[in-house]
């Protein structure tokens, strides 16, 4: 069966060059990077090299990079670590309603621990209001955490301006850049951020590795205590192969971003335009321009998203509703709810997220096979049939 993968915001395949770079650290150079003897030397050098690559990718110094196990850990580390470090200064945190669960649930946890959290809403296009943000700031505010690009809709937040506001007020600013990495320029100086999270498996490196940028001088209390790894900021013998893979993936992202983004954007636009032309009553969820180039989130009226995904899966097409972390539950997406999209419509929403190995044939396969599925599903929906009748009635009236 043909297999088409349109779920790159959930995870990406490991890039062949990344695999080549990391395999030696599973096979031959298996030593402990903390060892002072011969076995530790190559792994140590490899980690140092990867740290350079990640630092270049983010426009920072290598000492400002801490390797973690995932984007989720980076988010937890940034948020809990700041909350603990600044507890004596205040107890207020500002975030948004549309963050990834790794941020939202960390904030909810901190609420139970006595912190106060403001969850800013978004408008219909999925973006926040900077005036509202400024009004939410109090003397107690110690941390702002807002994502760079949304995993469900691809909508981009004005991180530069948010960072400027945070800096003026002396508030630590963290951004989850897991979905922005490789798709948008990432320069921590320009973005005015103090902390920034990335994840390996979203940028063609393996699962189980991530990084957190910690601006020099910003104090973050460690989550994992033990040995002196990562300059005492994150204990545990390093995931050498994963780290090497992440470094390589950053190098490739820097090298190829311009051409890849152009390629992926044109495929995404072809897919989006094609579906909208071939299927009536389709709506775009999220801002049409202010979004990352690989993502489209489409609402199909009178269609149940989960069964649509199952039907697509039977044809070998992988897409998703909401984030991988919440799919499987029948709760409507918290992101679409925050955008004011009624639950019955957000239930009929599907996210297509494209990647570097997608082709025009992939898109055409979808454009050929999806419209009949939607038509069949709608023809079985009593609501759709009723609406159609009404539509016909109105058309008659107009005559
Ligand atoms: C995937 C994702 C994460 C979590 O990263 P993991 O490495 O899977 O833990 C965090 N934030 C966003 C925006 C994501 O898309």
PDB file of N, CA and C and ligand atoms in Angstrom, residues 9-10 69-73 75 99-103 147 149-152 176-180 197-202 207-210 323 325 351, ligand 1:
ATOM      1  N   UNK A   9       4.472  17.407  12.425  1.00  0.00           N
ATOM      2  CA  UNK A   9       4.473  18.138  13.697  1.00  0.00           C
ATOM      3  C   UNK A   9       4.406  17.173  14.878  1.00  0.00           C
ATOM      4  N   UNK A  10       4.056  15.909  14.596  1.00  0.00           N
ATOM      5  CA  UNK A  10       4.072  14.882  15.647  1.00  0.00           C
ATOM      6  C   UNK A  10       5.471  14.298  15.782  1.00  0.00           C
ATOM      7  N   UNK A  69      16.351  15.439  27.604  1.00  0.00           N
ATOM      8  CA  UNK A  69      15.818  14.213  26.999  1.00  0.00           C
ATOM      9  C   UNK A  69      14.721  14.488  25.979  1.00  0.00           C
ATOM     10  N   UNK A  70      14.223  15.726  25.913  1.00  0.00           N
ATOM     11  CA  UNK A  70      13.065  15.986  25.034  1.00  0.00           C
ATOM     12  C   UNK A  70      12.679  17.460  25.082  1.00  0.00           C
ATOM     13  N   UNK A  71      11.790  17.813  24.181  1.00  0.00           N
ATOM     14  CA  UNK A  71      11.183  19.145  24.241  1.00  0.00           C
ATOM     15  C   UNK A  71      10.407  19.302  25.535  1.00  0.00           C
ATOM     16  N   UNK A  72       9.729  18.247  25.945  1.00  0.00           N
ATOM     17  CA  UNK A  72       8.948  18.314  27.191  1.00  0.00           C
ATOM     18  C   UNK A  72       9.850  18.599  28.384  1.00  0.00           C
ATOM     19  N   UNK A  73      10.986  17.926  28.442  1.00  0.00           N
ATOM     20  CA  UNK A  73      11.893  18.180  29.571  1.00  0.00           C
ATOM     21  C   UNK A  73      12.427  19.604  29.513  1.00  0.00           C
ATOM     22  N   UNK A  75      10.964  22.230  28.355  1.00  0.00           N
ATOM     23  CA  UNK A  75       9.889  23.117  28.829  1.00  0.00           C
ATOM     24  C   UNK A  75       9.755  23.048  30.352  1.00  0.00           C
ATOM     25  N   UNK A  99      -0.783  26.765  24.515  1.00  0.00           N
ATOM     26  CA  UNK A  99       0.542  26.144  24.592  1.00  0.00           C
ATOM     27  C   UNK A  99       0.443  24.621  24.465  1.00  0.00           C
ATOM     28  N   UNK A 100       1.570  24.006  24.193  1.00  0.00           N
ATOM     29  CA  UNK A 100       1.684  22.543  24.194  1.00  0.00           C
ATOM     30  C   UNK A 100       1.445  22.040  25.624  1.00  0.00           C
ATOM     31  N   UNK A 101       0.891  20.831  25.769  1.00  0.00           N
ATOM     32  CA  UNK A 101       0.671  20.287  27.122  1.00  0.00           C
ATOM     33  C   UNK A 101       1.927  20.302  28.005  1.00  0.00           C
ATOM     34  N   UNK A 102       3.109  20.221  27.406  1.00  0.00           N
ATOM     35  CA  UNK A 102       4.344  20.242  28.206  1.00  0.00           C
ATOM     36  C   UNK A 102       4.481  21.563  28.960  1.00  0.00           C
ATOM     37  N   UNK A 103       3.911  22.630  28.418  1.00  0.00           N
ATOM     38  CA  UNK A 103       3.925  23.928  29.096  1.00  0.00           C
ATOM     39  C   UNK A 103       2.675  24.075  29.960  1.00  0.00           C
ATOM     40  N   UNK A 147       4.817  30.143  23.276  1.00  0.00           N
ATOM     41  CA  UNK A 147       5.437  29.387  22.200  1.00  0.00           C
ATOM     42  C   UNK A 147       5.746  30.269  20.983  1.00  0.00           C
ATOM     43  N   UNK A 149       5.856  28.932  17.630  1.00  0.00           N
ATOM     44  CA  UNK A 149       4.878  28.516  16.624  1.00  0.00           C
ATOM     45  C   UNK A 149       4.035  27.393  17.198  1.00  0.00           C
ATOM     46  N   UNK A 150       2.734  27.456  16.933  1.00  0.00           N
ATOM     47  CA  UNK A 150       1.807  26.483  17.503  1.00  0.00           C
ATOM     48  C   UNK A 150       1.845  25.156  16.751  1.00  0.00           C
ATOM     49  N   UNK A 151       1.868  24.065  17.506  1.00  0.00           N
ATOM     50  CA  UNK A 151       1.964  22.755  16.871  1.00  0.00           C
ATOM     51  C   UNK A 151       0.693  22.338  16.148  1.00  0.00           C
ATOM     52  N   UNK A 152      -0.458  22.853  16.556  1.00  0.00           N
ATOM     53  CA  UNK A 152      -1.713  22.412  15.930  1.00  0.00           C
ATOM     54  C   UNK A 152      -2.089  23.250  14.712  1.00  0.00           C
ATOM     55  N   UNK A 176       8.850  28.187  23.737  1.00  0.00           N
ATOM     56  CA  UNK A 176       8.891  26.831  23.214  1.00  0.00           C
ATOM     57  C   UNK A 176       9.009  26.965  21.695  1.00  0.00           C
ATOM     58  N   UNK A 177      10.212  26.700  21.189  1.00  0.00           N
ATOM     59  CA  UNK A 177      10.469  26.867  19.755  1.00  0.00           C
ATOM     60  C   UNK A 177      10.549  25.519  19.048  1.00  0.00           C
ATOM     61  N   UNK A 178       9.929  24.501  19.652  1.00  0.00           N
ATOM     62  CA  UNK A 178      10.033  23.146  19.101  1.00  0.00           C
ATOM     63  C   UNK A 178       9.513  23.095  17.657  1.00  0.00           C
ATOM     64  N   UNK A 179       8.401  23.782  17.388  1.00  0.00           N
ATOM     65  CA  UNK A 179       7.839  23.745  16.027  1.00  0.00           C
ATOM     66  C   UNK A 179       8.436  24.812  15.122  1.00  0.00           C
ATOM     67  N   UNK A 180       9.082  25.798  15.699  1.00  0.00           N
ATOM     68  CA  UNK A 180       9.675  26.858  14.865  1.00  0.00           C
ATOM     69  C   UNK A 180      11.020  26.409  14.301  1.00  0.00           C
ATOM     70  N   UNK A 197      13.320  26.324  24.077  1.00  0.00           N
ATOM     71  CA  UNK A 197      13.312  24.856  23.988  1.00  0.00           C
ATOM     72  C   UNK A 197      13.298  24.388  22.544  1.00  0.00           C
ATOM     73  N   UNK A 198      14.080  23.329  22.262  1.00  0.00           N
ATOM     74  CA  UNK A 198      13.948  22.617  20.992  1.00  0.00           C
ATOM     75  C   UNK A 198      13.938  21.105  21.271  1.00  0.00           C
ATOM     76  N   UNK A 199      13.471  20.349  20.280  1.00  0.00           N
ATOM     77  CA  UNK A 199      13.380  18.896  20.426  1.00  0.00           C
ATOM     78  C   UNK A 199      13.973  18.224  19.198  1.00  0.00           C
ATOM     79  N   UNK A 200      14.748  17.155  19.418  1.00  0.00           N
ATOM     80  CA  UNK A 200      15.415  16.472  18.310  1.00  0.00           C
ATOM     81  C   UNK A 200      14.465  15.886  17.279  1.00  0.00           C
ATOM     82  N   UNK A 201      13.446  15.152  17.760  1.00  0.00           N
ATOM     83  CA  UNK A 201      12.665  14.343  16.809  1.00  0.00           C
ATOM     84  C   UNK A 201      11.704  15.171  15.963  1.00  0.00           C
ATOM     85  N   UNK A 202      11.611  16.476  16.221  1.00  0.00           N
ATOM     86  CA  UNK A 202      10.795  17.335  15.362  1.00  0.00           C
ATOM     87  C   UNK A 202      11.631  17.929  14.229  1.00  0.00           C
ATOM     88  N   UNK A 207      14.333  10.493  18.569  1.00  0.00           N
ATOM     89  CA  UNK A 207      13.550  10.785  19.769  1.00  0.00           C
ATOM     90  C   UNK A 207      14.434  10.658  21.005  1.00  0.00           C
ATOM     91  N   UNK A 208      14.042  11.332  22.069  1.00  0.00           N
ATOM     92  CA  UNK A 208      14.777  11.185  23.320  1.00  0.00           C
ATOM     93  C   UNK A 208      15.933  12.144  23.491  1.00  0.00           C
ATOM     94  N   UNK A 209      15.937  13.221  22.723  1.00  0.00           N
ATOM     95  CA  UNK A 209      16.958  14.253  22.928  1.00  0.00           C
ATOM     96  C   UNK A 209      16.353  15.625  22.623  1.00  0.00           C
ATOM     97  N   UNK A 210      16.742  16.588  23.431  1.00  0.00           N
ATOM     98  CA  UNK A 210      16.292  17.960  23.238  1.00  0.00           C
ATOM     99  C   UNK A 210      17.361  18.887  23.764  1.00  0.00           C
ATOM    100  N   UNK A 323      -2.929  17.637  18.825  1.00  0.00           N
ATOM    101  CA  UNK A 323      -1.563  17.197  19.044  1.00  0.00           C
ATOM    102  C   UNK A 323      -1.575  15.703  19.314  1.00  0.00           C
ATOM    103  N   UNK A 325      -0.334  14.188  21.505  1.00  0.00           N
ATOM    104  CA  UNK A 325      -0.443  13.908  22.929  1.00  0.00           C
ATOM    105  C   UNK A 325      -1.890  13.896  23.394  1.00  0.00           C
ATOM    106  N   UNK A 351      -5.269  18.249  10.915  1.00  0.00           N
ATOM    107  CA  UNK A 351      -3.999  18.948  10.675  1.00  0.00           C
ATOM    108  C   UNK A 351      -3.143  18.138   9.712  1.00  0.00           C
TER     109      UNK A 351
HETATM  110  C1  LIG B   1       6.376  17.986  20.259  1.00  0.00           C
HETATM  111  C2  LIG B   1       6.331  19.258  21.028  1.00  0.00           C
HETATM  112  C3  LIG B   1       6.819  19.332  22.338  1.00  0.00           C
HETATM  113  C4  LIG B   1       7.338  18.129  23.076  1.00  0.00           C
HETATM  114  O1  LIG B   1       8.544  17.655  22.569  1.00  0.00           O
HETATM  115  P1  LIG B   1       8.973  16.132  22.919  1.00  0.00           P
HETATM  116  O2  LIG B   1      10.388  16.055  22.479  1.00  0.00           O
HETATM  117  O3  LIG B   1       8.053  15.244  22.114  1.00  0.00           O
HETATM  118  O4  LIG B   1       8.803  15.949  24.377  1.00  0.00           O
HETATM  119  C5  LIG B   1       6.773  20.542  22.977  1.00  0.00           C
HETATM  120  N1  LIG B   1       6.280  21.634  22.373  1.00  0.00           N
HETATM  121  C6  LIG B   1       5.800  21.609  21.119  1.00  0.00           C
HETATM  122  C7  LIG B   1       5.303  22.868  20.496  1.00  0.00           C
HETATM  123  C8  LIG B   1       5.807  20.423  20.400  1.00  0.00           C
HETATM  124  O5  LIG B   1       5.314  20.400  19.169  1.00  0.00           O
END
